[in-house]
């Protein structure tokens, strides 16, 4: 009899109450896989998360053991997001930003959605660790979301991570209507000349070192995230570590992404994921992205008001929307929208400059939130 | 559902974090911008001096 029960323990597990919720999780996992493969929405993360969600929702499999080990090593100790940041830093070219450093102001403005969502989420979630963590979806940055939610010991790490990565993939759908609603056609057609000034190799090497020092002094909580990001960038820019830079950009980033994706699924059990809170988190994540976009665009419009008074050159306010940290998608979307309005208006270098500054600003904003609530 | 509340007063209470947070982001970004401009200026001046020295040597 015992042998018989052992043989069919997987099937008998479905006799448990609420086992129907596992089926819903399979559908959610399958939807994420479909979005990853068919719609090519952030496939590097959504596919492993979706598949892991399916695996985690079968009874008596024992898969939670290995995933828990990976989770404790890689996410609880923040190892995976930090190592991934090395790869991301190695991929980023700060040249357009170094050419025009004031673009960083628009990257800063585009973090407004984080703080607005913090206020919104606090109306629904009683614990500060939860509403602060939910607000970090607005950072539009997976590693930052994971690090902050984990450090604050939020109850909703899985939902926050899935929301962050899903909305990053949906940026091409979310941003354009918001940008059009906040700008006029005439504003969207503003041309911005790209003045190439000489950015020396020394500057490109010193920049990651200086940013790391500034972070360590003024935002010590951000030192690990910014430090690893800038380390990756230094490997890229130093010019003597091409093989390491190549490895960081490709092999390292891909390897960590594989483990990160499937490990996030550790928290995607029906009991933890299928509740009204998850739905609310998804809604708040959307609000975060919308208000990030709005914050950047409105700040750019404010800049233009000042430009009129002080006789500066006007900017295309759409570049404010590129300050969202979804790199390089947000920068490309803004450039594409500019070309749609005027096929001779090439603002890619400006929008990418703002986009990379958003990567830095989102980490600063995220760690400030961490500092407020830790 | 039991983990959710409805407390609209919290929105107003947490506005202070919005104010301080955005100000903090702008201040730190401002420091980074200033450091970047300074670095650009110094490295460009050094490169210019190196070029002038090489030209005078020629």
XYZ file of C-alpha atoms in Angstrom:
432
model
C 0.000 0.000 0.000
C 2.856 2.368 0.942
C 4.584 1.653 -2.349
C 1.336 2.328 -4.187
C 0.907 5.666 -2.386
C 4.519 6.586 -3.108
C 4.050 5.814 -6.795
C 1.077 8.127 -7.071
C 1.983 10.837 -4.523
C 2.194 13.386 -7.306
C -1.332 12.677 -8.473
C -2.715 12.318 -4.948
C -1.342 15.758 -4.160
C -4.122 17.221 -6.299
C -6.624 15.955 -3.760
C -5.435 18.675 -1.397
C -7.824 21.605 -0.875
C -7.099 24.665 -3.070
C -5.109 22.549 -5.504
C -7.140 24.218 -8.302
C -5.041 27.339 -7.658
C -2.023 25.454 -9.032
C -3.798 25.253 -12.392
C -4.173 29.032 -12.423
C -0.452 29.359 -11.748
C 0.254 27.033 -14.683
C -1.830 29.364 -16.863
C 0.087 32.383 -15.539
C 3.399 30.607 -16.160
C 2.252 29.619 -19.628
C 1.181 33.199 -20.360
C 4.608 34.511 -19.368
C 6.247 31.913 -21.637
C 3.896 32.859 -24.487
C 4.689 36.570 -24.029
C 8.404 35.780 -23.965
C 8.470 33.603 -27.094
C 5.646 34.852 -29.302
C 5.663 38.541 -28.388
C 9.399 38.660 -27.510
C 8.688 40.585 -24.300
C 11.805 40.430 -22.110
C 12.284 36.749 -22.973
C 15.507 36.476 -20.945
C 13.542 36.870 -17.731
C 9.907 36.100 -18.472
C 10.611 32.654 -19.912
C 12.564 31.316 -16.902
C 10.101 32.962 -14.498
C 7.147 31.448 -16.356
C 8.669 27.989 -16.498
C 9.727 28.157 -12.851
C 6.186 29.180 -11.892
C 4.860 26.034 -13.554
C 7.446 23.801 -11.844
C 6.776 25.309 -8.408
C 3.071 24.531 -8.629
C 3.046 20.764 -8.721
C 2.502 18.867 -5.461
C 5.248 16.870 -3.751
C 7.964 17.517 -6.353
C 10.711 18.619 -3.970
C 11.813 21.286 -6.454
C 11.453 23.943 -3.781
C 14.663 22.611 -2.162
C 17.154 23.445 -4.952
C 15.323 26.654 -5.810
C 15.393 27.705 -2.157
C 19.161 27.138 -2.109
C 19.578 29.275 -5.209
C 17.199 31.874 -3.753
C 19.114 32.116 -0.454
C 22.479 32.349 -2.205
C 21.534 34.560 -5.098
C 18.621 36.726 -4.056
C 18.505 36.800 -0.259
C 22.217 37.713 -0.290
C 21.676 39.928 -3.376
C 24.410 38.167 -5.310
C 22.574 37.639 -8.607
C 21.345 41.234 -9.087
C 24.783 42.635 -8.236
C 26.626 40.325 -10.625
C 24.046 41.121 -13.317
C 24.810 44.793 -12.802
C 28.450 44.120 -13.775
C 27.176 42.861 -17.112
C 24.801 45.803 -17.528
C 27.575 48.280 -16.694
C 29.778 46.654 -19.326
C 27.016 47.108 -21.916
C 26.461 50.824 -21.285
C 28.256 53.530 -23.259
C 28.155 56.734 -21.220
C 29.609 58.744 -24.140
C 26.370 60.586 -25.072
C 25.855 61.483 -21.425
C 29.443 62.646 -20.905
C 29.039 64.788 -24.030
C 26.144 66.645 -22.329
C 26.124 65.918 -18.577
C 23.061 68.102 -17.823
C 20.915 65.389 -19.461
C 21.209 63.613 -16.113
C 18.649 66.063 -14.725
C 15.968 64.448 -16.898
C 17.020 61.023 -15.684
C 16.481 62.295 -12.144
C 13.059 63.760 -12.956
C 11.901 60.475 -14.468
C 12.125 58.801 -11.027
C 9.036 60.739 -9.894
C 6.881 57.669 -10.440
C 8.714 55.831 -7.644
C 7.748 58.375 -5.005
C 4.236 58.937 -6.336
C 3.629 55.177 -6.239
C 5.022 55.080 -2.697
C 2.277 57.509 -1.637
C -0.374 55.586 -3.619
C 0.659 52.159 -2.310
C 0.701 53.384 1.291
C -3.061 53.885 1.075
C -3.552 50.114 0.562
C -0.657 48.291 2.219
C -0.312 48.737 5.970
C 3.381 47.859 6.252
C 5.986 50.386 5.126
C 8.342 47.634 3.932
C 5.698 46.534 1.433
C 4.572 49.866 0.021
C 8.180 51.096 -0.174
C 9.193 47.930 -2.061
C 6.226 48.217 -4.431
C 7.230 51.783 -5.289
C 10.573 50.495 -6.569
C 8.805 48.931 -9.544
C 9.039 52.510 -10.839
C 12.820 52.178 -10.926
C 12.184 50.097 -14.091
C 15.209 48.087 -13.103
C 15.045 44.451 -12.103
C 18.192 44.230 -9.936
C 17.307 47.405 -7.999
C 13.748 46.167 -7.410
C 15.030 42.806 -6.158
C 17.724 44.307 -3.902
C 15.418 46.867 -2.280
C 12.432 44.511 -1.863
C 14.723 41.896 -0.368
C 16.536 44.285 1.969
C 13.199 45.578 3.253
C 12.014 41.957 3.664
C 8.869 42.657 1.708
C 6.204 39.956 1.568
C 5.770 40.514 -2.166
C 9.232 40.070 -3.745
C 7.972 37.723 -6.465
C 5.029 39.924 -7.498
C 7.233 43.029 -7.475
C 9.881 41.353 -9.633
C 7.366 39.974 -12.136
C 5.695 43.403 -12.329
C 9.024 45.207 -12.827
C 10.175 42.950 -15.660
C 6.740 42.742 -17.299
C 6.306 46.491 -17.417
C 9.877 46.984 -18.650
C 8.859 44.853 -21.608
C 5.651 46.883 -22.026
C 7.423 50.267 -22.145
C 6.793 50.540 -25.955
C 3.054 50.320 -25.195
C 2.905 52.362 -21.968
C 5.046 55.383 -22.859
C 3.798 56.696 -26.219
C 0.197 57.513 -25.135
C 1.490 59.280 -22.009
C 4.023 61.279 -24.040
C 1.384 62.284 -26.629
C -1.056 63.314 -23.901
C 1.482 65.651 -22.291
C 3.053 67.228 -25.377
C 1.844 69.151 -28.398
C 2.740 68.222 -31.964
C 4.887 71.334 -32.180
C 6.828 70.282 -29.068
C 7.368 66.770 -30.396
C 8.851 68.245 -33.586
C 11.495 70.303 -31.769
C 14.852 69.489 -33.276
C 17.942 69.005 -31.155
C 21.324 69.305 -32.803
C 23.954 66.929 -31.506
C 27.161 68.807 -30.824
C 29.940 66.280 -30.539
C 32.465 67.591 -28.039
C 35.602 65.650 -27.350
C 35.100 63.189 -24.537
C 38.543 61.852 -23.804
C 39.300 58.255 -22.944
C 40.581 59.506 -19.578
C 37.165 60.994 -18.826
C 35.440 57.746 -19.768
C 37.777 55.874 -17.406
C 37.467 58.387 -14.545
C 33.644 58.631 -14.776
C 32.809 55.212 -13.254
C 35.416 55.732 -10.543
C 34.069 59.189 -9.634
C 30.431 58.016 -9.627
C 31.354 55.146 -7.307
C 33.130 57.528 -4.927
C 30.167 59.950 -4.951
C 27.801 57.063 -4.214
C 29.962 55.759 -1.357
C 30.093 59.203 0.243
C 26.559 60.521 -0.323
C 24.415 57.388 -0.773
C 26.244 54.581 1.050
C 23.279 52.226 0.649
C 23.721 52.555 -3.136
C 27.423 51.718 -3.011
C 26.985 48.037 -3.871
C 24.589 48.556 -6.806
C 26.353 51.581 -8.258
C 29.757 50.112 -7.478
C 29.087 46.910 -9.399
C 27.461 48.842 -12.271
C 30.470 51.144 -12.536
C 32.913 48.249 -12.179
C 31.348 46.690 -15.274
C 31.623 50.023 -17.072
C 35.278 50.437 -16.057
C 36.088 47.005 -17.461
C 34.538 48.197 -20.740
C 36.209 51.584 -20.912
C 39.728 50.801 -19.677
C 40.650 49.357 -23.064
C 42.915 46.603 -21.706
C 40.281 44.083 -20.657
C 38.378 43.447 -23.875
C 37.923 39.739 -23.175
C 36.591 40.434 -19.657
C 34.282 43.121 -21.009
C 33.006 40.728 -23.648
C 32.493 37.988 -21.052
C 30.679 40.373 -18.697
C 28.357 41.622 -21.434
C 27.485 38.210 -22.818
C 28.376 35.092 -20.855
C 28.154 36.511 -17.331
C 24.960 38.477 -17.945
C 23.292 35.505 -19.637
C 24.402 33.016 -16.981
C 23.133 35.092 -14.095
C 19.913 35.883 -15.946
C 19.209 32.149 -16.310
C 19.595 31.567 -12.565
C 17.840 34.808 -11.592
C 14.774 34.047 -13.659
C 14.196 30.553 -12.408
C 15.044 31.497 -8.809
C 12.469 34.308 -8.685
C 9.877 31.631 -9.392
C 10.637 30.150 -5.933
C 8.110 32.644 -4.517
C 5.535 32.037 -7.217
C 3.514 29.444 -5.408
C -0.277 29.738 -5.628
C -0.504 30.480 -1.908
C 1.877 33.443 -2.139
C 1.010 34.781 -5.577
C -2.708 34.328 -6.176
C -4.285 37.065 -4.145
C -5.767 40.527 -4.512
C -2.502 42.039 -3.328
C -0.712 40.755 -6.448
C -3.348 42.310 -8.704
C -3.042 45.595 -6.836
C 0.767 45.474 -7.144
C 0.411 45.035 -10.927
C -1.875 48.078 -11.020
C 0.486 50.149 -8.909
C 3.407 49.099 -11.121
C 1.584 50.514 -14.127
C 0.982 53.763 -12.236
C 4.693 53.913 -11.408
C 5.719 53.659 -15.056
C 3.104 56.189 -16.183
C 4.181 58.755 -13.614
C 7.878 58.141 -14.316
C 7.187 59.050 -17.942
C 5.035 62.011 -16.945
C 7.646 63.284 -14.474
C 10.403 63.268 -17.079
C 8.302 64.931 -19.791
C 6.890 67.605 -17.490
C 10.369 68.442 -16.199
C 11.559 68.817 -19.778
C 8.629 71.160 -20.483
C 9.577 73.171 -17.387
C 13.130 73.362 -18.764
C 11.713 74.818 -21.981
C 9.804 77.479 -20.018
C 13.097 78.471 -18.375
C 14.859 78.262 -21.750
C 12.451 80.887 -23.082
C 13.240 83.213 -20.150
C 16.999 82.720 -20.086
C 17.390 82.331 -23.845
C 18.772 78.785 -23.719
C 18.237 76.311 -26.515
C 14.914 74.477 -26.284
C 14.829 70.710 -25.972
C 12.410 68.170 -27.283
C 10.354 67.351 -24.134
C 9.996 63.718 -25.203
C 13.587 63.085 -24.085
C 12.360 63.419 -20.496
C 10.446 60.161 -20.975
C 13.706 58.403 -21.863
C 14.869 58.899 -18.259
C 13.014 55.745 -17.296
C 15.624 53.114 -16.601
C 14.462 50.589 -19.233
C 17.701 50.696 -21.259
C 17.916 50.980 -24.240
C 14.223 50.609 -25.035
C 13.024 53.947 -23.632
C 15.706 55.870 -25.551
C 14.815 54.124 -28.816
C 11.074 54.667 -28.351
C 11.543 58.428 -27.903
C 13.825 58.566 -30.957
C 11.267 56.626 -33.010
C 8.442 58.951 -31.929
C 10.528 61.969 -32.928
C 11.146 60.468 -36.378
C 7.423 59.780 -36.782
C 6.745 63.493 -36.244
C 9.664 64.705 -38.375
C 11.714 62.204 -40.326
C 14.775 64.472 -40.182
C 14.770 64.817 -36.392
C 17.464 62.537 -34.990
C 17.468 62.782 -31.225
C 18.835 59.295 -30.499
C 22.085 60.488 -28.891
C 20.153 62.781 -26.538
C 17.504 60.196 -25.669
C 20.126 57.493 -25.057
C 22.113 59.924 -22.908
C 19.021 60.541 -20.772
C 18.239 56.808 -20.751
C 21.652 55.823 -19.336
C 21.419 58.594 -16.740
C 18.111 57.069 -15.684
C 19.987 53.868 -14.880
C 22.098 55.767 -12.325
C 19.238 57.923 -11.031
C 16.965 54.905 -10.501
C 19.562 53.254 -8.281
C 19.972 56.487 -6.289
C 16.198 56.846 -5.894
C 15.804 53.181 -4.952
C 18.464 53.324 -2.275
C 17.071 56.589 -0.885
C 13.748 54.775 -0.405
C 15.687 51.939 1.217
C 17.368 54.440 3.521
C 14.023 55.995 4.541
C 12.420 52.672 5.523
C 15.211 50.330 6.591
C -7.606 40.624 1.264
C -7.021 40.760 5.009
C -3.570 42.205 4.283
C -5.025 45.276 2.559
C -6.353 48.430 4.161
C -7.918 51.654 2.934
C -6.140 54.614 4.460
C -6.164 57.679 2.165
C -4.530 59.819 4.864
C -1.323 57.862 4.297
C -0.965 59.477 0.846
C -0.644 62.913 2.461
C 1.573 61.560 5.256
C 4.031 60.055 2.793
C 4.284 63.151 0.582
C 7.222 64.172 2.727
C 9.163 61.174 1.364
C 8.285 62.311 -2.153
C 9.644 65.779 -1.447
C 12.794 64.671 0.334
C 13.371 61.788 -2.079
C 13.131 63.852 -5.277
C 15.257 66.587 -3.709
C 17.832 63.982 -2.706
C 17.946 62.497 -6.204
C 18.422 65.931 -7.774
C 21.128 66.932 -5.272
C 23.173 63.775 -5.843
C 22.680 63.958 -9.602
C 23.753 67.601 -9.417
C 26.959 66.561 -7.651
C 27.598 63.957 -10.361
C 26.967 66.535 -13.119
C 29.378 68.992 -11.486
C 32.014 66.272 -11.075
C 31.572 65.266 -14.725
C 31.945 68.825 -16.005
C 35.034 69.272 -13.818
C 36.549 66.010 -15.071
C 35.839 66.941 -18.697
C 37.453 70.355 -18.199
C 40.548 68.985 -16.463
C 41.164 66.172 -18.967
C 40.590 68.501 -21.930
C 43.026 71.065 -20.487
C 45.632 68.365 -19.898
C 45.197 67.073 -23.460
C 45.463 70.627 -24.813
C 48.697 71.251 -22.871
C 50.130 67.936 -24.069
C 49.337 68.879 -27.695
C 50.896 72.354 -27.299
C 54.029 70.823 -25.761
C 54.337 68.377 -28.659
C 53.778 71.149 -31.220
C 56.418 73.407 -29.645
C 58.837 70.477 -29.599
C 58.268 70.028 -33.347
